[in-house]
PDB file of C-alpha atoms in Angstrom:
ATOM      1  CA  UNK J  70      -4.772  -8.627  18.219  1.00  0.00           C
ATOM      2  CA  UNK J  71      -4.994  -5.257  20.347  1.00  0.00           C
ATOM      3  CA  UNK J  72      -8.538  -4.786  18.835  1.00  0.00           C
ATOM      4  CA  UNK J  73      -9.475  -8.477  20.054  1.00  0.00           C
ATOM      5  CA  UNK J  74     -11.391  -8.534  16.624  1.00  0.00           C
ATOM      6  CA  UNK J  75     -11.235 -11.700  14.484  1.00  0.00           C
ATOM      7  CA  UNK J  76      -9.021 -11.283  11.171  1.00  0.00           C
ATOM      8  CA  UNK J  77     -12.168 -12.230   9.218  1.00  0.00           C
ATOM      9  CA  UNK J  78     -14.228  -9.384  10.599  1.00  0.00           C
ATOM     10  CA  UNK J  79     -11.394  -6.785  10.186  1.00  0.00           C
ATOM     11  CA  UNK J  80     -11.160  -8.282   6.459  1.00  0.00           C
ATOM     12  CA  UNK J  81     -15.000  -7.662   6.186  1.00  0.00           C
ATOM     13  CA  UNK J  82     -14.535  -3.970   7.500  1.00  0.00           C
ATOM     14  CA  UNK J  83     -11.811  -3.503   5.007  1.00  0.00           C
ATOM     15  CA  UNK J  84     -13.914  -4.738   2.310  1.00  0.00           C
ATOM     16  CA  UNK J  85     -16.693  -2.630   3.370  1.00  0.00           C
ATOM     17  CA  UNK J  86     -19.110  -5.520   3.836  1.00  0.00           C
ATOM     18  CA  UNK J  87     -20.059  -4.687   7.478  1.00  0.00           C
ATOM     19  CA  UNK J  88     -20.259  -1.425   9.223  1.00  0.00           C
ATOM     20  CA  UNK J  89     -18.285   0.167  12.014  1.00  0.00           C
ATOM     21  CA  UNK J  90     -20.521  -0.328  14.868  1.00  0.00           C
ATOM     22  CA  UNK J  91     -20.237   1.457  18.286  1.00  0.00           C
ATOM     23  CA  UNK J  92     -18.408  -1.618  19.689  1.00  0.00           C
ATOM     24  CA  UNK J  93     -16.079  -2.030  16.862  1.00  0.00           C
ATOM     25  CA  UNK J  94     -15.448   1.910  17.163  1.00  0.00           C
ATOM     26  CA  UNK J  95     -14.643   1.782  20.834  1.00  0.00           C
ATOM     27  CA  UNK J  96     -12.095  -1.307  20.208  1.00  0.00           C
ATOM     28  CA  UNK J  97     -10.422   0.558  17.332  1.00  0.00           C
ATOM     29  CA  UNK J  98     -10.050   3.515  19.548  1.00  0.00           C
ATOM     30  CA  UNK J  99      -8.509   1.640  22.312  1.00  0.00           C
ATOM     31  CA  UNK J 100      -6.267  -0.205  19.741  1.00  0.00           C
ATOM     32  CA  UNK J 101      -5.105   2.597  17.392  1.00  0.00           C
ATOM     33  CA  UNK J 102      -5.791   5.766  19.772  1.00  0.00           C
ATOM     34  CA  UNK J 103      -7.975   7.172  17.239  1.00  0.00           C
ATOM     35  CA  UNK J 104     -11.211   8.581  18.933  1.00  0.00           C
ATOM     36  CA  UNK J 105     -14.125   6.245  18.582  1.00  0.00           C
ATOM     37  CA  UNK J 106     -16.433   9.229  17.609  1.00  0.00           C
ATOM     38  CA  UNK J 107     -14.304   9.738  14.590  1.00  0.00           C
ATOM     39  CA  UNK J 108     -14.653   6.330  13.455  1.00  0.00           C
ATOM     40  CA  UNK J 109     -18.407   6.602  13.777  1.00  0.00           C
ATOM     41  CA  UNK J 110     -18.404   9.800  11.581  1.00  0.00           C
ATOM     42  CA  UNK J 111     -16.674   8.091   8.948  1.00  0.00           C
ATOM     43  CA  UNK J 112     -19.136   5.225   8.970  1.00  0.00           C
ATOM     44  CA  UNK J 113     -22.129   7.723   8.871  1.00  0.00           C
ATOM     45  CA  UNK J 114     -20.171   9.825   5.965  1.00  0.00           C
ATOM     46  CA  UNK J 115     -19.689   6.616   4.043  1.00  0.00           C
ATOM     47  CA  UNK J 116     -23.277   5.791   4.389  1.00  0.00           C
ATOM     48  CA  UNK J 117     -24.430   9.241   3.202  1.00  0.00           C
ATOM     49  CA  UNK J 118     -21.735   8.893   0.217  1.00  0.00           C
ATOM     50  CA  UNK J 119     -23.547   5.814  -0.847  1.00  0.00           C
ATOM     51  CA  UNK J 120     -27.069   7.336  -0.749  1.00  0.00           C
ATOM     52  CA  UNK J 121     -26.025  10.262  -2.595  1.00  0.00           C
ATOM     53  CA  UNK J 122     -24.195   8.006  -5.259  1.00  0.00           C
ATOM     54  CA  UNK J 123     -27.425   5.822  -5.521  1.00  0.00           C
ATOM     55  CA  UNK J 124     -29.668   8.735  -6.249  1.00  0.00           C
ATOM     56  CA  UNK J 125     -27.098  10.382  -8.554  1.00  0.00           C
ATOM     57  CA  UNK J 126     -27.285   7.346 -10.579  1.00  0.00           C
ATOM     58  CA  UNK J 127     -31.324   7.408 -10.444  1.00  0.00           C
ATOM     59  CA  UNK J 128     -31.505  10.693 -11.647  1.00  0.00           C
ATOM     60  CA  UNK J 129     -29.024   9.912 -14.541  1.00  0.00           C
ATOM     61  CA  UNK J 130     -31.209   7.040 -15.450  1.00  0.00           C
ATOM     62  CA  UNK J 131     -34.413   8.863 -15.190  1.00  0.00           C
ATOM     63  CA  UNK J 132     -32.820  11.407 -17.631  1.00  0.00           C
ATOM     64  CA  UNK J 133     -32.326   8.669 -20.216  1.00  0.00           C
ATOM     65  CA  UNK J 134     -35.749   7.182 -20.246  1.00  0.00           C
ATOM     66  CA  UNK J 135     -38.719   8.488 -22.341  1.00  0.00           C
ATOM     67  CA  UNK J 136     -42.569   8.445 -21.783  1.00  0.00           C
ATOM     68  CA  UNK J 137     -44.178   5.659 -19.898  1.00  0.00           C
ATOM     69  CA  UNK J 138     -40.778   4.081 -18.851  1.00  0.00           C
ATOM     70  CA  UNK J 139     -39.776   7.302 -17.237  1.00  0.00           C
ATOM     71  CA  UNK J 140     -43.080   7.668 -15.269  1.00  0.00           C
ATOM     72  CA  UNK J 141     -42.926   4.216 -14.156  1.00  0.00           C
ATOM     73  CA  UNK J 142     -39.162   4.732 -12.936  1.00  0.00           C
ATOM     74  CA  UNK J 143     -40.028   7.569 -11.214  1.00  0.00           C
ATOM     75  CA  UNK J 144     -43.148   6.192  -9.476  1.00  0.00           C
ATOM     76  CA  UNK J 145     -40.895   3.504  -8.201  1.00  0.00           C
ATOM     77  CA  UNK J 146     -38.174   5.745  -7.303  1.00  0.00           C
ATOM     78  CA  UNK J 147     -40.248   7.997  -5.128  1.00  0.00           C
ATOM     79  CA  UNK J 148     -43.392   6.103  -4.100  1.00  0.00           C
ATOM     80  CA  UNK J 149     -41.948   2.413  -3.722  1.00  0.00           C
ATOM     81  CA  UNK J 150     -38.713   3.810  -1.943  1.00  0.00           C
TER      82      UNK J 150
END
């Protein structure tokens, strides 16, 4: 109630189905006394981790491919990204 956010929105946040926005971070700051900038840094860190995991998995997948499959995969990853 202190955040004035719906239960559905909070549930989506907890399930990482939506991102922490500027508006949400400010509401969390007011309700929980935790700086809005921290909430935004946590969101950025989470997004960065998702990118790192995606690329790690792509590299692992590329190492298992051979020949033409590998060339096509790498082309898709680096050219069509």
